[in-house]
mmCIF file of C-alpha atoms in Angstrom:
data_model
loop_
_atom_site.group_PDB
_atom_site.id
_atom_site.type_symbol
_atom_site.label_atom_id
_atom_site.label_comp_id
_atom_site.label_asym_id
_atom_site.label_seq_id
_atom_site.Cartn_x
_atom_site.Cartn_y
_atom_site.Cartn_z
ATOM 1 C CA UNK A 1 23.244 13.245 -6.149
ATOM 2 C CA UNK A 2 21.156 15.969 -3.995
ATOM 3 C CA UNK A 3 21.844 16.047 -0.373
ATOM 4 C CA UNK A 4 17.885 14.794 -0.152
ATOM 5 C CA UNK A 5 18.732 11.536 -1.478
ATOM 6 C CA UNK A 6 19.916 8.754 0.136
ATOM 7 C CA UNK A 7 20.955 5.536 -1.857
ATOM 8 C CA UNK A 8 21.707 1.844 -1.160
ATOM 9 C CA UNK A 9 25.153 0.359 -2.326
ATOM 10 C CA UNK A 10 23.949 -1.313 -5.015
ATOM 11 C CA UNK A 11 25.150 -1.590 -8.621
ATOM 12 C CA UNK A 12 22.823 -0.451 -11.001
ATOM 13 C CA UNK A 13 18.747 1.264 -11.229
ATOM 14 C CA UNK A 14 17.284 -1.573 -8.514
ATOM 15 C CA UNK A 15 15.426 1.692 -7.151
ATOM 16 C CA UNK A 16 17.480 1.466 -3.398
ATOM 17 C CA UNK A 17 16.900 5.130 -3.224
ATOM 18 C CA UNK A 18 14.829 7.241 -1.021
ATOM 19 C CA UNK A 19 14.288 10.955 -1.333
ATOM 20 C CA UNK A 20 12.386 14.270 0.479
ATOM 21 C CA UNK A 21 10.252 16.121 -1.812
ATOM 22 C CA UNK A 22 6.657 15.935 -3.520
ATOM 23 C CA UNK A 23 6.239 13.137 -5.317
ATOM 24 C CA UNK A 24 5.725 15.070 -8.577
ATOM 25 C CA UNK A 25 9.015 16.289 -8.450
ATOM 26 C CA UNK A 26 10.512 13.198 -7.353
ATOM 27 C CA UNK A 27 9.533 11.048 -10.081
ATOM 28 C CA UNK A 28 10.219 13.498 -12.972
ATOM 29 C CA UNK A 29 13.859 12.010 -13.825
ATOM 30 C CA UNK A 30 12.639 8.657 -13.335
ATOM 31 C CA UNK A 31 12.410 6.620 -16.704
ATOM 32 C CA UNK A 32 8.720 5.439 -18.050
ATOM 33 C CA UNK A 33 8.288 1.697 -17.348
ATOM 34 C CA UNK A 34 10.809 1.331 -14.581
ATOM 35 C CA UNK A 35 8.624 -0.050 -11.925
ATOM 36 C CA UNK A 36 6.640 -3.776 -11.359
ATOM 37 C CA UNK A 37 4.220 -1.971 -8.419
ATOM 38 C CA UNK A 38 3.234 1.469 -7.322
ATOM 39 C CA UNK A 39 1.587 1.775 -4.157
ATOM 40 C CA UNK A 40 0.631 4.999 -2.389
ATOM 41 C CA UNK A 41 -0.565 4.955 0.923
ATOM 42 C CA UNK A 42 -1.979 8.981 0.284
ATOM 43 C CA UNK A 43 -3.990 11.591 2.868
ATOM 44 C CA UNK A 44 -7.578 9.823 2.763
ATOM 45 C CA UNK A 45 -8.937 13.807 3.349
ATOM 46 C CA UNK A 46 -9.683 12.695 6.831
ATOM 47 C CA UNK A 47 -9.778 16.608 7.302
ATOM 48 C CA UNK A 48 -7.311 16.104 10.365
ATOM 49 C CA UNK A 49 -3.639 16.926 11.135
ATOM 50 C CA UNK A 50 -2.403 13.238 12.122
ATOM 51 C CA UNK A 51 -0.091 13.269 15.340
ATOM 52 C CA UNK A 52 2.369 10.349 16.214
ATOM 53 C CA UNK A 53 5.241 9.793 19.286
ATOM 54 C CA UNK A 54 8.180 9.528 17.807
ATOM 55 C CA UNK A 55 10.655 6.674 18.786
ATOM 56 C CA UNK A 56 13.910 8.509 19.921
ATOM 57 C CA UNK A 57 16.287 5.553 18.788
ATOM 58 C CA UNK A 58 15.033 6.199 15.208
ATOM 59 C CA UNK A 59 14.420 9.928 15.337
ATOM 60 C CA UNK A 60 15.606 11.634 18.184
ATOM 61 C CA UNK A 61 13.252 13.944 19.898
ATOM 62 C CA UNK A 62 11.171 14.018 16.391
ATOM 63 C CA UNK A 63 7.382 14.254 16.454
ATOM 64 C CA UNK A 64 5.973 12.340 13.388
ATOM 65 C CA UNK A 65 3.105 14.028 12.047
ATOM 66 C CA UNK A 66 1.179 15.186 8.512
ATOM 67 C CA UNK A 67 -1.216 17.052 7.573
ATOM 68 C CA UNK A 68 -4.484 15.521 5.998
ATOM 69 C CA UNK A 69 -6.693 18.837 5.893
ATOM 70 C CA UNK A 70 -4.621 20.615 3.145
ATOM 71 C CA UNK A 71 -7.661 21.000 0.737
ATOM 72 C CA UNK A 72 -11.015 22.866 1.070
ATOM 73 C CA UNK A 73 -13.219 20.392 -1.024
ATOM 74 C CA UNK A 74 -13.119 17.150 -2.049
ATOM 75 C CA UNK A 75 -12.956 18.177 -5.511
ATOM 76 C CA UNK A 76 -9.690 20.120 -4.924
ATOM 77 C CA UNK A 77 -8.198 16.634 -3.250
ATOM 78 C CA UNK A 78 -9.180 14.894 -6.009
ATOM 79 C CA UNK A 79 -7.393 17.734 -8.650
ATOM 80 C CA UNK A 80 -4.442 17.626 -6.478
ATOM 81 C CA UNK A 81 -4.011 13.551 -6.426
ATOM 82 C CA UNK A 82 -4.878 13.200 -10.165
ATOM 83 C CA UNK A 83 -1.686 13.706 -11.721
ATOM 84 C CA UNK A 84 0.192 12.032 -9.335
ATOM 85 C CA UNK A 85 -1.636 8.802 -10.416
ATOM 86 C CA UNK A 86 -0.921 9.558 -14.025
ATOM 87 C CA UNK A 87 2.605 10.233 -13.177
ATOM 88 C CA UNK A 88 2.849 6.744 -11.168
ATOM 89 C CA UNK A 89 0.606 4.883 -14.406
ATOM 90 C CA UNK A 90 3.902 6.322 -16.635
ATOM 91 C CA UNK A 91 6.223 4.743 -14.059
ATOM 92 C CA UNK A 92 4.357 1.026 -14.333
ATOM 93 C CA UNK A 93 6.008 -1.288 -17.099
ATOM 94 C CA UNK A 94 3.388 -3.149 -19.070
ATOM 95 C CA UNK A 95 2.825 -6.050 -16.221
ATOM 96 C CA UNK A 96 2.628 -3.195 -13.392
ATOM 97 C CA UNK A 97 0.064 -2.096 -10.598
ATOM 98 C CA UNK A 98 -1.337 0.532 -8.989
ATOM 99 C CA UNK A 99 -2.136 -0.137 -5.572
ATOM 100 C CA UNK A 100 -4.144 2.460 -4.193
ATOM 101 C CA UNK A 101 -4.967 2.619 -0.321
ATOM 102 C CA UNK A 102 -7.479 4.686 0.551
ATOM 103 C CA UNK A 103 -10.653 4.488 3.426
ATOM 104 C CA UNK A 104 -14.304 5.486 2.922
ATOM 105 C CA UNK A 105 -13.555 9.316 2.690
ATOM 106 C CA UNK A 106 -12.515 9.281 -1.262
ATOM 107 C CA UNK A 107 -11.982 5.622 -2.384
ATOM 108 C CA UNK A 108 -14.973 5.666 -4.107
ATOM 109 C CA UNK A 109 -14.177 9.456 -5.597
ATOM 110 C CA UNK A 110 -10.887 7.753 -6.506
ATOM 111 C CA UNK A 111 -11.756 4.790 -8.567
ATOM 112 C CA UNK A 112 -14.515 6.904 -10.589
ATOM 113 C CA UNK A 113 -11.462 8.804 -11.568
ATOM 114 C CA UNK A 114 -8.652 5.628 -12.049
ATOM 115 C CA UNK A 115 -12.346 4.334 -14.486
ATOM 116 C CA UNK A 116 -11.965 7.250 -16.657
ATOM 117 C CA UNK A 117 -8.157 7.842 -16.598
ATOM 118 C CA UNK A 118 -7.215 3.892 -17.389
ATOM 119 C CA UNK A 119 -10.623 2.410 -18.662
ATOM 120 C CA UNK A 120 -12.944 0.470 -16.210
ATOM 121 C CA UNK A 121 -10.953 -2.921 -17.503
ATOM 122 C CA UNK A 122 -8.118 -2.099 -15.831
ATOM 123 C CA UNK A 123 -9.605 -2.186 -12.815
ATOM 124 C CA UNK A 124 -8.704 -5.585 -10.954
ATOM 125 C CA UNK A 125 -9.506 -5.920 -7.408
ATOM 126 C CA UNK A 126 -10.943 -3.693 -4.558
ATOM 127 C CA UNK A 127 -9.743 -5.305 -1.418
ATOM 128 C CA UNK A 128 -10.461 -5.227 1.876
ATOM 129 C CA UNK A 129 -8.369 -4.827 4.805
ATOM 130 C CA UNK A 130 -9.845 -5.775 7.658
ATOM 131 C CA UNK A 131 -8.451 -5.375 11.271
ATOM 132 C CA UNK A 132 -9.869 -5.676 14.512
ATOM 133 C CA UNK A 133 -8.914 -2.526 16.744
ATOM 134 C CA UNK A 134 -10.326 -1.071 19.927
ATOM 135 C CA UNK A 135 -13.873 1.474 20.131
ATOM 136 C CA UNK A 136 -16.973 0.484 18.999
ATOM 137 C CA UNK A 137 -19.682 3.100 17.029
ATOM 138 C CA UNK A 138 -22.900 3.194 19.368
ATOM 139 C CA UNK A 139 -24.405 4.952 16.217
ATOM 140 C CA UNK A 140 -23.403 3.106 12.941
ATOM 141 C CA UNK A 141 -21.810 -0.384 12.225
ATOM 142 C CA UNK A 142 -17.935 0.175 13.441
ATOM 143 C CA UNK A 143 -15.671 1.268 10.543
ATOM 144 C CA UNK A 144 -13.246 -1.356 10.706
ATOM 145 C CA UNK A 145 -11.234 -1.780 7.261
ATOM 146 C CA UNK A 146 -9.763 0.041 4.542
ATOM 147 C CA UNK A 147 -9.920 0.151 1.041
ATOM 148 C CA UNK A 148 -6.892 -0.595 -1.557
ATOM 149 C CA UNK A 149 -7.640 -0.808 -5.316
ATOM 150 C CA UNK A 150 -5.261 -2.496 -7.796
ATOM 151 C CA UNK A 151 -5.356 -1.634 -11.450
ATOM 152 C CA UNK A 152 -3.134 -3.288 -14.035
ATOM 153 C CA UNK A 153 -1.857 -0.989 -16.948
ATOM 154 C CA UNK A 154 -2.266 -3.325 -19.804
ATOM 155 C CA UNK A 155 -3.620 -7.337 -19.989
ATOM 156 C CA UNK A 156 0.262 -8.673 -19.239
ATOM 157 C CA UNK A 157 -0.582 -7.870 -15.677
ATOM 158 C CA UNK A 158 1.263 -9.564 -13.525
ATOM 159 C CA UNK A 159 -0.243 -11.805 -10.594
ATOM 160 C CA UNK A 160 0.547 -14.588 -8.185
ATOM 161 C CA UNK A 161 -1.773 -15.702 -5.876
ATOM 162 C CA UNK A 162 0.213 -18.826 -4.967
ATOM 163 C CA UNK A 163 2.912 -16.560 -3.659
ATOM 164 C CA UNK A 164 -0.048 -15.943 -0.882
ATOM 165 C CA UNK A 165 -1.954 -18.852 -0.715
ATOM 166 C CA UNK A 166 -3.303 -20.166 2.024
ATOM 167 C CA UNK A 167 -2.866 -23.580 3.142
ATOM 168 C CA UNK A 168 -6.167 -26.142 2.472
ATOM 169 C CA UNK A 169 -6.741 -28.496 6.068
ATOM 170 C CA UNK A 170 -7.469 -31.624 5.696
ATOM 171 C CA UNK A 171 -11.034 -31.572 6.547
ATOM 172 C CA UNK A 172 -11.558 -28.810 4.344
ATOM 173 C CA UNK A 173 -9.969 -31.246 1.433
ATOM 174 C CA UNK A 174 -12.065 -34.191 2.159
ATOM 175 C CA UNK A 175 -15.583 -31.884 2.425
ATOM 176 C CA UNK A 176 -14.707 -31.382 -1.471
ATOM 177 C CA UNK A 177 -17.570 -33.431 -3.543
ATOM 178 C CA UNK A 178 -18.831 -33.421 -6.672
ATOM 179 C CA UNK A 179 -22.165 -32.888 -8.123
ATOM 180 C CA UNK A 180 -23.932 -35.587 -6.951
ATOM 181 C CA UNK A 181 -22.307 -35.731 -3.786
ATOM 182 C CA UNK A 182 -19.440 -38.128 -4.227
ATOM 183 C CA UNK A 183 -16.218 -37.070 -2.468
ATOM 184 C CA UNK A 184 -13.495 -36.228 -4.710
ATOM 185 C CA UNK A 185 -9.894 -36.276 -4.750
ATOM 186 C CA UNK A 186 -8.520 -32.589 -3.856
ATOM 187 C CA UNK A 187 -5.088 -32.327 -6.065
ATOM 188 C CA UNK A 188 -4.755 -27.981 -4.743
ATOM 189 C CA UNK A 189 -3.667 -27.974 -1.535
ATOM 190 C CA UNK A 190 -3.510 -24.158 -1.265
ATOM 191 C CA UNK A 191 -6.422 -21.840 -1.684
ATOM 192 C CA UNK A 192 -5.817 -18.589 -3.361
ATOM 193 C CA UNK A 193 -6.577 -15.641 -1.767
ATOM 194 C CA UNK A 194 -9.694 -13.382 -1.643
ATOM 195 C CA UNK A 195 -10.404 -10.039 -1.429
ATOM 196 C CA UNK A 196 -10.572 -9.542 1.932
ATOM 197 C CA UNK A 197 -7.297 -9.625 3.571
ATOM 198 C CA UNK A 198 -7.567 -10.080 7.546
ATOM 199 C CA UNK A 199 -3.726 -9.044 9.194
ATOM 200 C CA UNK A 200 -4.056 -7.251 12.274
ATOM 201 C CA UNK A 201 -3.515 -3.963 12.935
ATOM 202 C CA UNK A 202 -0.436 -2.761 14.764
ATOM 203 C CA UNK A 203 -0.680 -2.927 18.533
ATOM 204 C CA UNK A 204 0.724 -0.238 20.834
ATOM 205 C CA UNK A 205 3.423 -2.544 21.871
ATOM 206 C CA UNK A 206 4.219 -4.259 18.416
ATOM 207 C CA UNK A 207 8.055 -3.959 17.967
ATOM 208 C CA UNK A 208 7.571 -2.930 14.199
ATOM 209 C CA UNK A 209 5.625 0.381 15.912
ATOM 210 C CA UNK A 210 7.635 3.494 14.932
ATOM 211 C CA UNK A 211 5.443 6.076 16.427
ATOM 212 C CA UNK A 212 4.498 7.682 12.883
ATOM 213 C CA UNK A 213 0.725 7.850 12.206
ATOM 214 C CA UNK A 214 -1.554 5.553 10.186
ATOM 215 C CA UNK A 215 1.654 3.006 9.994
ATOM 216 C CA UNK A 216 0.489 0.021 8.412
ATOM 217 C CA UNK A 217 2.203 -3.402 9.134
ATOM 218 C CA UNK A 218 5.000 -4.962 7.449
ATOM 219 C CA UNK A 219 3.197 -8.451 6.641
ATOM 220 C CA UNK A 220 -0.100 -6.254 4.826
ATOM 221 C CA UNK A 221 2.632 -5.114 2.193
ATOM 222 C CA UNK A 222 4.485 -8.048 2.226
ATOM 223 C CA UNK A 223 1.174 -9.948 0.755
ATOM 224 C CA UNK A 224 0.498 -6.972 -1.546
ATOM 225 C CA UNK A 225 3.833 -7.184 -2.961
ATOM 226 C CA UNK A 226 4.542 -11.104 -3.072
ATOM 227 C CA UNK A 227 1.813 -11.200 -5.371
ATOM 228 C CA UNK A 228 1.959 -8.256 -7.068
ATOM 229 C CA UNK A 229 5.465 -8.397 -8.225
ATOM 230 C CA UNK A 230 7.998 -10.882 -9.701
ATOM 231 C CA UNK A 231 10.837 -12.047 -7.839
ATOM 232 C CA UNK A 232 13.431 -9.331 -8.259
ATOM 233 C CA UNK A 233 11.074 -7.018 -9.304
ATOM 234 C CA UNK A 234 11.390 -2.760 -8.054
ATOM 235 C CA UNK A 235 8.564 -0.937 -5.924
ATOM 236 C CA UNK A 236 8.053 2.364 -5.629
ATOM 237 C CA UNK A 237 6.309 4.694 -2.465
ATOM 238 C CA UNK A 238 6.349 8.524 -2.939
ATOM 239 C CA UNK A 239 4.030 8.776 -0.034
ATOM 240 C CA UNK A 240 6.449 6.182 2.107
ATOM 241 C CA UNK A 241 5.742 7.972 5.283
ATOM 242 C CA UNK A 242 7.641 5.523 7.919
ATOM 243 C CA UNK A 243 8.695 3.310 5.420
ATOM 244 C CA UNK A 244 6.762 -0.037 5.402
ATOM 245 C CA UNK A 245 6.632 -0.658 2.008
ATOM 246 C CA UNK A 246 10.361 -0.245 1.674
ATOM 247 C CA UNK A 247 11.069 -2.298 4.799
ATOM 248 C CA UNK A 248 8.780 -5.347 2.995
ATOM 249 C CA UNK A 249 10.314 -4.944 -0.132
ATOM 250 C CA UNK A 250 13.939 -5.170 0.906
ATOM 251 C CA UNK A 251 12.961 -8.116 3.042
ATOM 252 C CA UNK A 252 11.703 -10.056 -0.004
ATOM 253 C CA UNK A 253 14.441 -9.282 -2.146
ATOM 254 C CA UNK A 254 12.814 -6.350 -4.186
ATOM 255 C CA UNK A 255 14.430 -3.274 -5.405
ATOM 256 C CA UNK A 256 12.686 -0.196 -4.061
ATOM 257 C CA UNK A 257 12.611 3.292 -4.463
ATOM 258 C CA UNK A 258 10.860 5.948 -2.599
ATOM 259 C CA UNK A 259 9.620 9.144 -1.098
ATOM 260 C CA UNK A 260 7.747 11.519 1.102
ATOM 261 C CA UNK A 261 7.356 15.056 1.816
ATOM 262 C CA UNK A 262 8.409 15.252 5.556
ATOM 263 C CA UNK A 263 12.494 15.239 5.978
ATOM 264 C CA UNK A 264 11.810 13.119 9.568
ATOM 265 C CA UNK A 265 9.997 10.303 7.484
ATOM 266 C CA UNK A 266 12.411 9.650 4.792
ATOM 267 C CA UNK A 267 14.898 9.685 7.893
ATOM 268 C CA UNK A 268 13.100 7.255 9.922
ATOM 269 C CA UNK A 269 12.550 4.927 6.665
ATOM 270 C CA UNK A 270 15.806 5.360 5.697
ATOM 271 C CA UNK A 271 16.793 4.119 9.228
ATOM 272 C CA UNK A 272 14.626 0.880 9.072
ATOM 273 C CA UNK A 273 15.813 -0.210 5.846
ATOM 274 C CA UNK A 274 19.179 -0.391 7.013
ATOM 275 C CA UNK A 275 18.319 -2.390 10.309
#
């Protein structure tokens, strides 16, 4: 095992291991059809160099950062991401998906390309993340959500909206009627979930808040990946950054494996898993 990695104690591939390299390299001894979800949580080509404060009980003195203006055009962004998403399609099994979580900078680049690389019927959902944060555009409607596409990589994709549905009220239950206006006996008592997924962003003070940049909250992947994957199933996150996705995944009794380019990351992940 290279000094990079760092591994659960766990018997068997349940994908409990995190490493520090490009994700290309990290998922080249990685067997075809190993994994029920992908997500990637990539630079958006913001064009910016995003600065965090790191939390010196997880990394001491470290300064999280990354760099999202690597690339001189869109279309070399685009060159550099594409066979990293055929590289995570070869990792799905049949039932697998791609979750892709992008903003307005390149999603829509992004699933032009996912059309033509997996066919536009593997497309599933766009969804919307949508979180209510501080500042207001005087200029434009307020750019307040993200974008995440999910594409299956064959028709035994797996889904399970119940895993995430929402509760029905009673009012809601008795406003059911039928055609002609005659109430009706509601039998679902959950409502499965849309496309538009409202969990709030992480506040300044929010205990989960690790200082690293763009974090996104525990109970956003913990949706993503209660529906997404079977009970037991293994996740992988070669852009991991602070480690959310891990963090959900362990908490829901998934195997995970994972990645990212910056040493302090993988360190900081490595660090919340554990806790």
């Amino acid at each position: 095992m290279e000094d990079t990695d760092k591994m659960g104690n766990v018997g068997g591939f349940t994908g409990k291991r995190i490493s520090v390299g490009d994700c290309l390299d990290l998922t080249k001894g990685l067997a075809s059809g190993c994994l029920d979800m992908v997500y990637l949580d990539p630079p958006y080509y913001t064009q910016r160099h995003h600065v965090g404060k790191g939390r010196e009980e997880i990394v001491k003195g470290a300064r999280m950062a990354f760099s999202d203006n690597s690339w001189d055009s869109r279309g070399l962004y685009l060159d550099w991401l594409r066979p990293r998403l055929g590289e995570f399609v070869r990792l799905l099994k049949p039932s697998g998906a791609l979750v892709i979580h992008l903003d307005w900078h390149a999603v829509h680049y992004v699933k032009v390309m996912m059309d033509e690389m997996l066919g536009d019927e593997r497309f599933e959902n766009e969804l919307i993340w949508y979180y209510q944060t501080g500042g207001a555009s005087k200029g434009r409607f307020s750019r307040k959500h993200d974008n995440i596409l999910v594409y299956s990589k064959s028709n035994d994709f797996y889904f399970d909206g119940k895993a995430i549905a929402i509760p029905r009220t009673e009012k809601a239950m008795k406003r059911a009627k039928s055609g002609k206006g005659a109430r009706i006996e509601v039998t679902d008592t959950h409502k499965n979930p849309d496309d538009v997924l409202m969990v709030p962003a992480l506040n300044p003070m929010a205990i989960e808040r690790t200082g690293y940049p763009t974090q996104k909250p525990v109970e956003l992947l913990e949706k993503l990946i209660l529906a997404l994957t079977p009970p037991g199933g293994v996740v992988g996150d070669f852009f991991c950054g602070s480690g959310t996705t891990l963090v959900a995944a362990e908490g829901l009794g998934r195997g995970w494996i994972g990645g990212d380019v910056s040493a302090e990351a993988v360190e900081m992940a490595w660090r919340r898993v554990k806790e």
